[in-house]
CSV table of C-alpha atoms in Angstrom, one decimal:
chain,number,residue,atom,x,y,z
Z,29,MET,CA,-30.4,-4.8,-7.9
Z,30,SER,CA,-28.2,-7.2,-6.0
Z,31,ALA,CA,-24.5,-7.1,-6.1
Z,32,PRO,CA,-22.7,-10.0,-7.7
Z,33,GLY,CA,-20.2,-11.9,-5.6
Z,34,ALA,CA,-20.3,-12.9,-2.0
Z,35,PRO,CA,-19.5,-10.5,0.9
Z,36,ALA,CA,-15.8,-10.4,1.4
Z,37,GLY,CA,-14.6,-11.9,4.7
Z,38,PHE,CA,-12.4,-10.3,7.3
Z,39,TRP,CA,-9.0,-11.7,6.3
Z,40,PRO,CA,-9.2,-10.9,2.6
Z,41,ARG,CA,-10.3,-7.4,3.6
Z,42,TYR,CA,-7.4,-7.1,6.0
Z,43,LEU,CA,-4.9,-8.4,3.5
Z,44,ALA,CA,-6.2,-5.9,0.8
Z,45,TRP,CA,-6.0,-3.0,3.3
Z,46,SER,CA,-2.4,-4.0,4.3
Z,47,LEU,CA,-1.3,-3.9,0.7
Z,48,ASP,CA,-2.9,-0.5,0.2
Z,49,ALA,CA,-1.4,0.7,3.5
Z,50,ALA,CA,2.1,-0.4,2.4
Z,51,LEU,CA,1.7,1.5,-1.0
Z,52,VAL,CA,0.5,4.7,0.7
Z,53,ALA,CA,3.2,4.4,3.4
Z,54,LEU,CA,5.9,4.1,0.7
Z,55,ALA,CA,4.5,7.1,-1.2
Z,56,THR,CA,4.4,9.1,2.1
Z,57,CYS,CA,8.0,8.3,2.9
Z,58,LEU,CA,9.2,9.1,-0.6
Z,59,LEU,CA,7.2,12.3,-1.0
Z,60,GLY,CA,8.6,14.0,2.1
Z,61,ALA,CA,11.8,12.1,2.5
Z,62,ALA,CA,14.0,15.1,3.1
Z,63,HIS,CA,11.5,16.6,5.6
Z,64,TRP,CA,11.1,13.3,7.5
Z,65,ARG,CA,14.9,12.9,7.7
Z,66,LEU,CA,15.2,16.4,9.1
Z,67,LEU,CA,12.6,15.8,11.8
Z,68,ALA,CA,14.0,12.4,12.6
Z,69,ALA,CA,17.5,14.0,13.1
Z,70,ARG,CA,16.0,16.7,15.4
Z,71,ALA,CA,14.2,14.0,17.4
Z,72,ALA,CA,17.5,12.0,17.7
Z,73,ASP,CA,19.5,15.0,18.8
Z,74,ALA,CA,16.8,15.9,21.4
Z,75,TRP,CA,16.8,12.4,22.7
Z,76,ALA,CA,20.6,12.4,22.9
Z,77,ALA,CA,20.4,15.6,25.0
Z,78,VAL,CA,18.0,13.8,27.4
Z,79,ASN,CA,20.4,10.9,27.8
Z,80,GLN,CA,23.3,13.4,28.4
Z,81,ARG,CA,21.3,15.2,31.1
Z,82,VAL,CA,20.4,11.9,32.8
Z,83,ALA,CA,24.0,10.8,32.7
Z,84,ASP,CA,25.1,14.1,34.3
Z,85,ALA,CA,22.5,13.7,37.0
Z,86,MET,CA,23.6,10.1,37.7
Z,87,ALA,CA,27.2,11.2,37.9
Z,88,ALA,CA,26.3,14.1,40.3
Z,89,SER,CA,24.2,11.8,42.5
Z,90,ALA,CA,27.1,9.3,42.7
Z,91,LEU,CA,29.5,12.0,43.7
Z,92,ASP,CA,27.1,13.2,46.4
Z,93,ASP,CA,26.5,9.6,47.5
Z,94,LEU,CA,22.8,9.8,47.0
Z,95,ALA,CA,20.5,6.8,47.1
Z,96,PHE,CA,18.4,5.9,44.1
Z,97,GLY,CA,15.5,7.9,45.5
Z,98,GLY,CA,17.7,10.9,45.8
Z,99,PHE,CA,18.8,10.5,42.2
Z,100,LEU,CA,15.2,10.3,41.0
Z,101,GLY,CA,14.4,13.4,43.0
Z,102,ARG,CA,17.3,15.4,41.5
Z,103,LEU,CA,16.4,14.1,38.1
Z,104,GLY,CA,12.8,15.2,38.5
Z,105,ALA,CA,13.8,18.7,39.7
Z,106,ASP,CA,16.3,19.3,37.0
Z,107,PRO,CA,15.0,22.1,34.6
Z,108,GLN,CA,17.4,21.1,31.9
Z,109,VAL,CA,16.1,17.5,32.0
Z,110,HIS,CA,12.6,18.9,31.6
Z,111,ALA,CA,13.6,21.1,28.7
Z,112,ALA,CA,15.4,18.3,26.9
Z,113,ALA,CA,12.5,15.9,27.4
Z,114,GLY,CA,10.1,18.6,26.1
Z,115,ALA,CA,12.2,19.2,23.0
Z,116,ALA,CA,12.4,15.5,22.3
Z,117,SER,CA,8.6,15.0,22.8
Z,118,ALA,CA,7.9,18.0,20.5
Z,119,ALA,CA,10.3,16.8,17.8
Z,120,LEU,CA,8.8,13.3,17.9
Z,121,LEU,CA,5.2,14.6,17.9
Z,122,TRP,CA,5.9,16.7,14.8
Z,123,LEU,CA,7.4,13.8,13.0
Z,124,VAL,CA,4.6,11.4,13.8
Z,125,LEU,CA,1.7,13.8,13.3
Z,126,GLY,CA,3.2,15.2,10.1
Z,127,TRP,CA,3.7,11.7,8.6
Z,128,LEU,CA,0.2,10.6,9.6
Z,129,MET,CA,-1.4,13.7,8.1
Z,130,VAL,CA,0.3,13.1,4.7
Z,131,TYR,CA,-0.5,9.4,4.9
Z,132,ALA,CA,-4.2,10.2,5.5
Z,133,VAL,CA,-4.4,12.7,2.6
Z,134,LEU,CA,-2.8,10.2,0.2
Z,135,GLY,CA,-4.9,7.4,1.5
Z,136,PHE,CA,-8.1,9.5,1.0
Z,137,ALA,CA,-7.1,10.3,-2.6
Z,138,LEU,CA,-6.4,6.6,-3.4
Z,139,GLU,CA,-9.6,5.3,-1.7
Z,140,VAL,CA,-12.0,7.8,-3.2
Z,141,GLY,CA,-10.3,8.0,-6.6
Z,142,CYS,CA,-10.2,4.2,-7.1
Z,143,ILE,CA,-13.6,3.4,-5.7
Z,144,ALA,CA,-15.6,6.2,-7.2
Z,145,PHE,CA,-13.8,7.0,-10.4
Z,146,THR,CA,-12.6,3.7,-11.9
Z,147,SER,CA,-14.4,0.7,-13.3
Z,148,TRP,CA,-12.6,-1.5,-10.8
Z,149,ARG,CA,-14.5,0.1,-7.8
Z,150,ALA,CA,-11.5,-1.1,-5.9
Z,151,THR,CA,-8.1,0.1,-4.6
Z,152,PRO,CA,-5.0,-1.8,-5.9
Z,153,GLY,CA,-5.0,-4.0,-2.8
Z,154,LYS,CA,-8.6,-4.9,-3.2
Z,155,ARG,CA,-8.2,-5.5,-6.9
Z,156,ALA,CA,-5.3,-7.9,-6.2
Z,157,LEU,CA,-7.7,-10.0,-4.0
Z,158,GLY,CA,-10.6,-9.8,-6.4
Z,159,LEU,CA,-12.6,-7.5,-4.1
Z,160,TYR,CA,-14.6,-4.3,-4.8
Z,161,VAL,CA,-16.7,-1.8,-3.0
Z,162,ALA,CA,-20.4,-1.3,-3.9
Z,163,ALA,CA,-23.5,0.3,-2.4
Z,164,ARG,CA,-25.6,-2.1,-0.3
Z,165,ASP,CA,-28.1,-2.4,-3.2
Z,166,GLY,CA,-25.3,-3.4,-5.6
Z,167,GLY,CA,-24.9,-0.1,-7.4
Z,168,GLU,CA,-21.9,2.2,-7.5
Z,169,LEU,CA,-21.0,3.9,-4.3
Z,170,GLY,CA,-20.2,7.4,-5.6
Z,171,ALA,CA,-17.6,9.9,-4.5
Z,172,GLY,CA,-19.6,11.3,-1.5
Z,173,ARG,CA,-20.2,7.9,0.1
Z,174,ALA,CA,-16.7,6.7,-0.8
Z,175,ALA,CA,-15.4,9.7,1.1
Z,176,LEU,CA,-17.8,9.1,4.0
Z,177,ARG,CA,-16.6,5.5,4.1
Z,178,TYR,CA,-13.0,6.5,4.3
Z,179,LEU,CA,-13.5,9.2,6.9
Z,180,GLY,CA,-15.8,6.8,8.9
Z,181,GLY,CA,-12.8,4.5,9.2
Z,182,ALA,CA,-11.4,6.9,11.8
Z,183,LEU,CA,-14.2,5.9,14.1
Z,184,SER,CA,-13.1,2.3,13.7
Z,185,TRP,CA,-9.6,3.2,14.7
Z,186,LEU,CA,-10.8,5.3,17.6
Z,187,SER,CA,-12.9,2.4,18.9
Z,188,PHE,CA,-9.6,0.4,19.3
Z,189,ASN,CA,-10.4,-1.5,16.0
Z,190,ILE,CA,-13.8,-2.8,17.3
Z,191,GLY,CA,-15.3,-1.1,14.2
Z,192,HIS,CA,-13.0,-3.2,12.0
Z,193,LEU,CA,-13.5,-6.4,14.0
Z,194,VAL,CA,-17.3,-6.3,13.5
Z,195,ALA,CA,-16.5,-7.2,9.8
Z,196,MET,CA,-16.0,-10.7,11.1
Z,197,ALA,CA,-19.8,-11.0,11.7
Z,198,LYS,CA,-21.6,-13.1,9.1
Z,199,PRO,CA,-23.3,-13.0,6.7
Z,200,GLU,CA,-22.5,-9.5,5.4
Z,201,HIS,CA,-19.1,-8.9,7.0
Z,202,LEU,CA,-19.8,-5.1,7.4
Z,203,ALA,CA,-17.4,-2.9,9.2
Z,204,LEU,CA,-18.5,0.2,11.0
Z,205,HIS,CA,-17.5,2.5,8.2
Z,206,ASP,CA,-19.4,0.2,5.7
Z,207,ARG,CA,-22.5,0.7,7.7
Z,208,LEU,CA,-22.1,4.4,7.9
Z,209,ALA,CA,-21.7,4.8,4.2
Z,210,GLY,CA,-24.2,2.1,3.1
Z,211,ALA,CA,-21.4,0.2,1.5
Z,212,SER,CA,-20.5,-3.4,1.1
Z,213,VAL,CA,-17.2,-5.1,0.1
Z,214,ARG,CA,-17.8,-7.9,-2.3
Z,215,ASN,CA,-15.6,-10.8,-3.5
Z,216,ARG,CA,-15.7,-11.4,-7.2
Z,217,SER,CA,-13.8,-14.7,-7.1
Z,218,GLY,CA,-15.5,-16.1,-4.0
Z,219,GLY,CA,-12.3,-17.9,-3.0
Z,220,GLY,CA,-10.1,-17.8,0.0
Z,221,LEU,CA,-6.7,-16.2,0.4
Z,222,PRO,CA,-4.1,-17.1,-2.2
Z,223,LEU,CA,-0.8,-18.6,-1.2
Z,224,TRP,CA,1.0,-15.3,-1.6
Z,225,GLY,CA,-1.6,-13.7,0.7
Z,226,TRP,CA,-0.7,-16.1,3.5
Z,227,ALA,CA,3.0,-15.4,2.8
Z,228,TRP,CA,2.3,-11.6,3.1
Z,229,LEU,CA,0.5,-12.1,6.4
Z,230,LEU,CA,3.4,-14.1,7.8
Z,231,LEU,CA,5.8,-11.5,6.6
Z,232,GLN,CA,3.8,-8.8,8.5
Z,233,LEU,CA,3.9,-11.0,11.7
Z,234,ALA,CA,7.7,-11.4,11.3
Z,235,ALA,CA,8.1,-7.7,10.8
Z,236,ALA,CA,6.0,-6.9,13.9
Z,237,LEU,CA,8.1,-9.3,16.0
Z,238,ALA,CA,11.3,-7.8,14.6
Z,239,ALA,CA,10.1,-4.3,15.4
Z,240,CYS,CA,9.4,-5.3,19.0
Z,241,VAL,CA,12.9,-6.8,19.4
Z,242,TRP,CA,14.5,-3.8,17.8
Z,243,LEU,CA,12.6,-1.4,20.1
Z,244,ALA,CA,13.6,-3.3,23.2
Z,245,TRP,CA,17.2,-3.4,22.0
Z,246,ALA,CA,17.2,0.4,21.3
Z,247,LEU,CA,15.8,1.2,24.7
Z,248,GLN,CA,18.3,-1.0,26.4
Z,249,ALA,CA,21.2,0.5,24.4
Z,250,SER,CA,20.0,4.0,25.3
Z,251,LEU,CA,20.0,3.2,29.0
Z,252,ASP,CA,23.4,1.5,28.7
Z,253,GLU,CA,24.8,4.6,27.0
Z,254,ALA,CA,23.5,6.9,29.7
Z,255,LEU,CA,24.9,4.6,32.4
Z,256,TYR,CA,28.4,4.3,30.8
Z,257,ALA,CA,28.5,8.1,30.4
Z,258,ALA,CA,27.9,8.5,34.1
Z,259,LEU,CA,30.7,6.2,35.1
């Protein structure tokens, strides 16, 4: 039995994924809001301690009239700098890994639940774009293969997204995790991206650029703070 609808192209699939990712990210933030705030505060305090130790080392080097190389040597040999940097790294690691683990579990529940146990055979993002997931023969995918498809997505991420990019290949537009699970993403409408879809993509691009600008500003502000504290 053949599946109705043409294979979904890369950009409708990406747009559907990004909508689902936004929903799961929001749920992850809300579910553990107090815990994430606590871990973020610990990471911020640890980073402030690193800045303070760097400022102290800069001040001591200036008093001893050390060159920049001498300052770096003193900084690298300072056990308190190492301890503060280790604490900051650990706090940030717990925050990131914890958030990603909750995100992965919620994403798994959404993906498998919607694809295997609803008549839509689609997550909310896919349904908004008129997409659905089926077996390669057009039948239902089932819970086992839906789970395999979701878990197989990890290989696509670990391949630096090459596993996702192969979905650009015509005519079937199969990503790596589709091939592993014997799945296919189909387009019921057969049309291109709606206008709101293009707006959502542009919003993501603007958000990515804003994040890069903010990160550069935050790093510069942190360095300036350490420098002013040393003067």
